[in-house]
PDB file of C-alpha atoms in Angstrom:
ATOM      1  CA  UNK Q   1      10.535  57.194  57.772  1.00 89.00           C
ATOM      2  CA  UNK Q   2       9.858  59.435  54.464  1.00 96.00           C
ATOM      3  CA  UNK Q   3      12.800  59.928  52.724  1.00 97.00           C
ATOM      4  CA  UNK Q   4      14.095  63.558  52.192  1.00 97.00           C
ATOM      5  CA  UNK Q   5      14.131  62.995  48.202  1.00 97.00           C
ATOM      6  CA  UNK Q   6      10.348  62.586  48.634  1.00 98.00           C
ATOM      7  CA  UNK Q   7      10.621  66.237  50.067  1.00 98.00           C
ATOM      8  CA  UNK Q   8      10.227  69.500  48.133  1.00 98.00           C
ATOM      9  CA  UNK Q   9      10.716  72.455  50.209  1.00 98.00           C
ATOM     10  CA  UNK Q  10       8.902  75.686  49.820  1.00 98.00           C
ATOM     11  CA  UNK Q  11      10.609  79.130  51.104  1.00 98.00           C
ATOM     12  CA  UNK Q  12       7.575  81.632  51.514  1.00 96.00           C
ATOM     13  CA  UNK Q  13       8.590  85.216  50.265  1.00 92.00           C
ATOM     14  CA  UNK Q  14       6.185  86.575  48.662  1.00 76.00           C
ATOM     15  CA  UNK Q  15       4.408  88.575  50.718  1.00 67.00           C
ATOM     16  CA  UNK Q  16       4.129  92.597  51.007  1.00 55.00           C
ATOM     17  CA  UNK Q  17       5.985  93.455  54.005  1.00 52.00           C
ATOM     18  CA  UNK Q  18       3.808  96.347  55.958  1.00 49.00           C
ATOM     19  CA  UNK Q  19       5.629  96.279  58.701  1.00 48.00           C
ATOM     20  CA  UNK Q  20       8.768  96.291  57.445  1.00 48.00           C
ATOM     21  CA  UNK Q  21       8.453  99.515  55.247  1.00 52.00           C
ATOM     22  CA  UNK Q  22       7.797  97.323  52.321  1.00 62.00           C
ATOM     23  CA  UNK Q  23      11.213  95.970  52.385  1.00 73.00           C
ATOM     24  CA  UNK Q  24      11.172  92.408  50.493  1.00 86.00           C
ATOM     25  CA  UNK Q  25      12.039  90.595  53.613  1.00 87.00           C
ATOM     26  CA  UNK Q  26      13.831  88.113  51.866  1.00 92.00           C
ATOM     27  CA  UNK Q  27      16.320  90.149  51.101  1.00 93.00           C
ATOM     28  CA  UNK Q  28      16.648  91.644  54.806  1.00 91.00           C
ATOM     29  CA  UNK Q  29      20.413  91.130  55.748  1.00 92.00           C
ATOM     30  CA  UNK Q  30      20.108  89.086  59.258  1.00 92.00           C
ATOM     31  CA  UNK Q  31      23.824  88.961  60.244  1.00 92.00           C
ATOM     32  CA  UNK Q  32      25.040  90.654  56.892  1.00 92.00           C
ATOM     33  CA  UNK Q  33      23.409  87.634  54.955  1.00 94.00           C
ATOM     34  CA  UNK Q  34      20.020  88.400  52.992  1.00 95.00           C
ATOM     35  CA  UNK Q  35      17.275  86.039  54.985  1.00 96.00           C
ATOM     36  CA  UNK Q  36      16.415  83.747  52.644  1.00 97.00           C
ATOM     37  CA  UNK Q  37      19.770  82.397  52.724  1.00 97.00           C
ATOM     38  CA  UNK Q  38      19.465  81.994  56.245  1.00 95.00           C
ATOM     39  CA  UNK Q  39      15.806  79.751  54.936  1.00 97.00           C
ATOM     40  CA  UNK Q  40      18.114  78.024  52.306  1.00 98.00           C
ATOM     41  CA  UNK Q  41      20.730  76.771  54.645  1.00 97.00           C
ATOM     42  CA  UNK Q  42      17.703  75.453  57.063  1.00 96.00           C
ATOM     43  CA  UNK Q  43      15.655  73.488  55.122  1.00 97.00           C
ATOM     44  CA  UNK Q  44      18.640  72.250  52.372  1.00 96.00           C
ATOM     45  CA  UNK Q  45      19.391  68.978  54.388  1.00 97.00           C
ATOM     46  CA  UNK Q  46      15.561  68.326  55.436  1.00 98.00           C
ATOM     47  CA  UNK Q  47      14.210  68.110  51.769  1.00 98.00           C
ATOM     48  CA  UNK Q  48      15.568  66.770  48.381  1.00 98.00           C
ATOM     49  CA  UNK Q  49      14.363  69.967  46.634  1.00 97.00           C
ATOM     50  CA  UNK Q  50      13.564  73.462  47.258  1.00 98.00           C
ATOM     51  CA  UNK Q  51      10.751  76.251  45.870  1.00 98.00           C
ATOM     52  CA  UNK Q  52      10.816  79.836  46.381  1.00 97.00           C
ATOM     53  CA  UNK Q  53       7.660  81.428  46.362  1.00 96.00           C
ATOM     54  CA  UNK Q  54       7.908  85.377  45.667  1.00 93.00           C
ATOM     55  CA  UNK Q  55       6.425  87.953  44.189  1.00 90.00           C
ATOM     56  CA  UNK Q  56       9.130  90.910  43.022  1.00 90.00           C
ATOM     57  CA  UNK Q  57      12.875  90.724  42.816  1.00 93.00           C
ATOM     58  CA  UNK Q  58      12.344  87.691  40.807  1.00 94.00           C
ATOM     59  CA  UNK Q  59      15.746  87.419  39.401  1.00 95.00           C
ATOM     60  CA  UNK Q  60      17.802  88.615  42.943  1.00 95.00           C
ATOM     61  CA  UNK Q  61      16.116  85.108  44.213  1.00 96.00           C
ATOM     62  CA  UNK Q  62      16.945  83.390  41.156  1.00 96.00           C
ATOM     63  CA  UNK Q  63      20.883  83.490  41.665  1.00 97.00           C
ATOM     64  CA  UNK Q  64      20.451  81.026  44.269  1.00 96.00           C
ATOM     65  CA  UNK Q  65      19.828  78.474  41.969  1.00 97.00           C
ATOM     66  CA  UNK Q  66      16.387  77.510  43.089  1.00 97.00           C
ATOM     67  CA  UNK Q  67      12.834  77.872  40.650  1.00 96.00           C
ATOM     68  CA  UNK Q  68      11.326  80.623  41.742  1.00 96.00           C
ATOM     69  CA  UNK Q  69       7.940  80.398  41.453  1.00 95.00           C
ATOM     70  CA  UNK Q  70       4.939  82.936  41.365  1.00 93.00           C
ATOM     71  CA  UNK Q  71       1.344  83.198  42.734  1.00 90.00           C
ATOM     72  CA  UNK Q  72      -1.653  82.533  41.222  1.00 83.00           C
ATOM     73  CA  UNK Q  73      -3.904  84.821  42.749  1.00 72.00           C
ATOM     74  CA  UNK Q  74      -3.324  88.822  42.425  1.00 63.00           C
ATOM     75  CA  UNK Q  75      -2.460  91.064  45.327  1.00 61.00           C
ATOM     76  CA  UNK Q  76      -1.087  89.364  47.801  1.00 50.00           C
ATOM     77  CA  UNK Q  77      -2.689  86.739  48.658  1.00 69.00           C
ATOM     78  CA  UNK Q  78      -1.257  85.374  51.585  1.00 84.00           C
ATOM     79  CA  UNK Q  79       0.241  81.981  52.383  1.00 92.00           C
ATOM     80  CA  UNK Q  80      -2.242  79.471  50.697  1.00 94.00           C
ATOM     81  CA  UNK Q  81      -1.710  81.495  47.299  1.00 92.00           C
ATOM     82  CA  UNK Q  82       2.497  80.342  47.933  1.00 94.00           C
ATOM     83  CA  UNK Q  83       0.972  76.423  48.832  1.00 96.00           C
ATOM     84  CA  UNK Q  84      -1.055  76.298  46.067  1.00 95.00           C
ATOM     85  CA  UNK Q  85       1.986  77.920  43.642  1.00 95.00           C
ATOM     86  CA  UNK Q  86       4.404  74.825  45.646  1.00 97.00           C
ATOM     87  CA  UNK Q  87       1.664  71.949  44.891  1.00 97.00           C
ATOM     88  CA  UNK Q  88       1.540  73.130  41.346  1.00 96.00           C
ATOM     89  CA  UNK Q  89       4.654  71.903  40.533  1.00 95.00           C
ATOM     90  CA  UNK Q  90       6.076  69.689  43.189  1.00 97.00           C
ATOM     91  CA  UNK Q  91       7.338  66.743  42.298  1.00 97.00           C
ATOM     92  CA  UNK Q  92       7.230  64.731  45.162  1.00 98.00           C
ATOM     93  CA  UNK Q  93       5.180  63.435  47.395  1.00 98.00           C
ATOM     94  CA  UNK Q  94       5.254  65.986  50.387  1.00 98.00           C
ATOM     95  CA  UNK Q  95       5.831  69.678  50.236  1.00 98.00           C
ATOM     96  CA  UNK Q  96       7.327  70.813  53.883  1.00 98.00           C
ATOM     97  CA  UNK Q  97       6.797  75.239  53.388  1.00 98.00           C
ATOM     98  CA  UNK Q  98       8.699  77.619  55.816  1.00 97.00           C
ATOM     99  CA  UNK Q  99       7.796  80.997  55.518  1.00 95.00           C
ATOM    100  CA  UNK Q 100      11.565  83.100  54.292  1.00 95.00           C
ATOM    101  CA  UNK Q 101      12.098  85.254  57.565  1.00 93.00           C
ATOM    102  CA  UNK Q 102      12.078  83.034  60.327  1.00 94.00           C
ATOM    103  CA  UNK Q 103      16.113  82.586  60.900  1.00 93.00           C
ATOM    104  CA  UNK Q 104      15.630  80.576  63.952  1.00 93.00           C
ATOM    105  CA  UNK Q 105      14.184  77.092  61.843  1.00 95.00           C
ATOM    106  CA  UNK Q 106      14.780  73.808  63.518  1.00 95.00           C
ATOM    107  CA  UNK Q 107      16.630  71.970  61.445  1.00 96.00           C
ATOM    108  CA  UNK Q 108      14.664  68.879  62.609  1.00 97.00           C
ATOM    109  CA  UNK Q 109      10.976  70.292  61.439  1.00 98.00           C
ATOM    110  CA  UNK Q 110      10.570  68.400  58.610  1.00 98.00           C
ATOM    111  CA  UNK Q 111      11.720  64.958  60.962  1.00 98.00           C
ATOM    112  CA  UNK Q 112       9.045  65.813  63.389  1.00 98.00           C
ATOM    113  CA  UNK Q 113       6.367  66.556  61.248  1.00 98.00           C
ATOM    114  CA  UNK Q 114       7.165  63.568  58.874  1.00 98.00           C
ATOM    115  CA  UNK Q 115       7.124  61.346  61.879  1.00 97.00           C
ATOM    116  CA  UNK Q 116       4.052  62.399  63.404  1.00 98.00           C
ATOM    117  CA  UNK Q 117       1.936  62.687  59.889  1.00 98.00           C
ATOM    118  CA  UNK Q 118       2.941  59.283  59.069  1.00 96.00           C
ATOM    119  CA  UNK Q 119       1.818  57.815  62.219  1.00 95.00           C
ATOM    120  CA  UNK Q 120      -1.828  58.481  62.083  1.00 94.00           C
ATOM    121  CA  UNK Q 121      -2.226  59.192  58.629  1.00 90.00           C
ATOM    122  CA  UNK Q 122      -2.351  62.868  58.370  1.00 98.00           C
ATOM    123  CA  UNK Q 123      -2.755  64.584  55.143  1.00 98.00           C
ATOM    124  CA  UNK Q 124      -0.862  67.528  57.127  1.00 98.00           C
ATOM    125  CA  UNK Q 125       1.085  68.298  59.872  1.00 98.00           C
ATOM    126  CA  UNK Q 126       2.223  71.726  61.292  1.00 98.00           C
ATOM    127  CA  UNK Q 127       4.314  73.341  64.136  1.00 98.00           C
ATOM    128  CA  UNK Q 128       3.088  74.501  67.195  1.00 97.00           C
ATOM    129  CA  UNK Q 129       5.252  76.071  70.123  1.00 95.00           C
ATOM    130  CA  UNK Q 130       4.187  76.288  73.840  1.00 91.00           C
ATOM    131  CA  UNK Q 131       4.229  79.677  75.837  1.00 86.00           C
ATOM    132  CA  UNK Q 132       5.444  79.437  79.477  1.00 83.00           C
ATOM    133  CA  UNK Q 133       2.058  79.540  80.097  1.00 87.00           C
ATOM    134  CA  UNK Q 134       0.947  76.323  79.092  1.00 87.00           C
ATOM    135  CA  UNK Q 135      -1.019  77.279  75.634  1.00 91.00           C
ATOM    136  CA  UNK Q 136      -0.281  76.009  72.839  1.00 94.00           C
ATOM    137  CA  UNK Q 137       0.203  78.254  69.591  1.00 95.00           C
ATOM    138  CA  UNK Q 138       0.160  76.713  65.872  1.00 96.00           C
ATOM    139  CA  UNK Q 139       3.024  77.847  63.615  1.00 97.00           C
ATOM    140  CA  UNK Q 140       0.546  77.242  60.666  1.00 97.00           C
ATOM    141  CA  UNK Q 141       2.610  78.330  57.766  1.00 97.00           C
ATOM    142  CA  UNK Q 142       5.495  75.531  58.486  1.00 98.00           C
ATOM    143  CA  UNK Q 143       3.525  72.318  57.128  1.00 98.00           C
ATOM    144  CA  UNK Q 144       4.256  69.151  56.194  1.00 98.00           C
ATOM    145  CA  UNK Q 145       1.605  68.149  53.390  1.00 98.00           C
ATOM    146  CA  UNK Q 146       1.286  65.556  50.941  1.00 98.00           C
ATOM    147  CA  UNK Q 147       1.506  66.885  47.710  1.00 98.00           C
ATOM    148  CA  UNK Q 148      -1.560  64.948  46.574  1.00 97.00           C
ATOM    149  CA  UNK Q 149      -4.142  68.608  48.285  1.00 98.00           C
ATOM    150  CA  UNK Q 150      -3.315  70.877  45.707  1.00 96.00           C
ATOM    151  CA  UNK Q 151      -6.868  70.015  44.359  1.00 96.00           C
ATOM    152  CA  UNK Q 152      -8.376  70.880  47.939  1.00 97.00           C
ATOM    153  CA  UNK Q 153      -6.454  73.979  48.043  1.00 96.00           C
ATOM    154  CA  UNK Q 154      -7.697  74.896  44.653  1.00 93.00           C
ATOM    155  CA  UNK Q 155     -11.278  74.438  45.213  1.00 94.00           C
ATOM    156  CA  UNK Q 156     -10.771  75.963  48.996  1.00 94.00           C
ATOM    157  CA  UNK Q 157      -9.296  79.515  47.232  1.00 92.00           C
ATOM    158  CA  UNK Q 158     -12.052  79.507  44.485  1.00 90.00           C
ATOM    159  CA  UNK Q 159     -14.503  80.051  47.014  1.00 90.00           C
ATOM    160  CA  UNK Q 160     -12.342  82.983  47.947  1.00 87.00           C
ATOM    161  CA  UNK Q 161     -11.281  81.522  51.362  1.00 86.00           C
ATOM    162  CA  UNK Q 162      -7.540  82.908  52.349  1.00 85.00           C
ATOM    163  CA  UNK Q 163      -7.664  81.881  56.308  1.00 92.00           C
ATOM    164  CA  UNK Q 164      -4.793  79.343  56.613  1.00 95.00           C
ATOM    165  CA  UNK Q 165      -6.796  77.612  59.866  1.00 94.00           C
ATOM    166  CA  UNK Q 166      -9.948  76.816  58.132  1.00 95.00           C
ATOM    167  CA  UNK Q 167      -8.058  75.342  55.395  1.00 97.00           C
ATOM    168  CA  UNK Q 168      -6.631  72.947  57.234  1.00 97.00           C
ATOM    169  CA  UNK Q 169      -9.835  72.263  59.610  1.00 96.00           C
ATOM    170  CA  UNK Q 170     -10.976  70.398  56.246  1.00 96.00           C
ATOM    171  CA  UNK Q 171      -8.057  67.772  56.557  1.00 98.00           C
ATOM    172  CA  UNK Q 172      -6.816  64.757  58.487  1.00 98.00           C
ATOM    173  CA  UNK Q 173      -4.502  67.342  60.024  1.00 98.00           C
ATOM    174  CA  UNK Q 174      -2.425  67.613  63.619  1.00 98.00           C
ATOM    175  CA  UNK Q 175       0.510  69.590  64.935  1.00 98.00           C
ATOM    176  CA  UNK Q 176       3.741  68.750  66.929  1.00 98.00           C
ATOM    177  CA  UNK Q 177       4.584  71.088  70.029  1.00 97.00           C
ATOM    178  CA  UNK Q 178       8.528  72.408  69.409  1.00 96.00           C
ATOM    179  CA  UNK Q 179      10.303  73.246  72.517  1.00 89.00           C
ATOM    180  CA  UNK Q 180      12.341  76.144  71.271  1.00 87.00           C
ATOM    181  CA  UNK Q 181       9.320  79.210  71.349  1.00 83.00           C
ATOM    182  CA  UNK Q 182      11.634  81.096  69.850  1.00 87.00           C
ATOM    183  CA  UNK Q 183      12.222  78.737  66.340  1.00 91.00           C
ATOM    184  CA  UNK Q 184       9.499  79.592  64.765  1.00 94.00           C
ATOM    185  CA  UNK Q 185       9.994  83.898  65.408  1.00 89.00           C
ATOM    186  CA  UNK Q 186       9.438  85.841  62.440  1.00 88.00           C
ATOM    187  CA  UNK Q 187      11.141  89.396  61.645  1.00 85.00           C
ATOM    188  CA  UNK Q 188       7.859  91.614  61.054  1.00 83.00           C
ATOM    189  CA  UNK Q 189       9.059  94.593  61.826  1.00 83.00           C
ATOM    190  CA  UNK Q 190      13.269  96.542  62.679  1.00 82.00           C
ATOM    191  CA  UNK Q 191      12.834  95.690  65.879  1.00 86.00           C
ATOM    192  CA  UNK Q 192      12.310  91.435  65.776  1.00 86.00           C
ATOM    193  CA  UNK Q 193      15.246  91.492  63.527  1.00 87.00           C
ATOM    194  CA  UNK Q 194      17.359  92.970  66.333  1.00 88.00           C
ATOM    195  CA  UNK Q 195      16.005  90.654  68.796  1.00 85.00           C
ATOM    196  CA  UNK Q 196      16.588  87.441  66.763  1.00 87.00           C
ATOM    197  CA  UNK Q 197      20.110  88.830  65.772  1.00 89.00           C
ATOM    198  CA  UNK Q 198      21.110  89.444  69.933  1.00 87.00           C
ATOM    199  CA  UNK Q 199      19.300  85.790  70.294  1.00 83.00           C
ATOM    200  CA  UNK Q 200      21.686  84.174  67.640  1.00 81.00           C
ATOM    201  CA  UNK Q 201      24.361  85.824  68.239  1.00 76.00           C
TER     202      UNK Q 201
END
């Protein structure tokens, strides 16, 4: 089993949040608390260290006492840019990633992904869910990767690629299917925010 102190948690809070009117999603209240606090609470006991990837409101994120890192690529390039920034300063052998806007994040995310990663000597393992019809849906921004993937990712990004699933296909990757279909639901609209608040009352 991978010890928790060998894993760094990376919370992705660097997006534009266009469907939320451009509001920084990590700072949106969820049951009266900013979403970033929900993400920190969910990850705190799953990792040894936490990093926050943000491209604005750096001072507001810094008050939580964790290192805040910005994308090195311009124009809000997406989660892979956040992965790259995290891998650059990650000091542990593994990096566990999660967006800031999924407040129902499983508390056993890291443990389950780590078990799968070790079982098949994978480089990266990501979460998936199964809907009521039995279809599997990948949740690629929730993943555990070896921190030595930095060069692979930077080479991929240098070619202008930003599609997360395409990078995964270049790796020894696997997935873990989680039973709770709502666990990885993220907040993209005010309606989704209300839905998640109702679910977690």
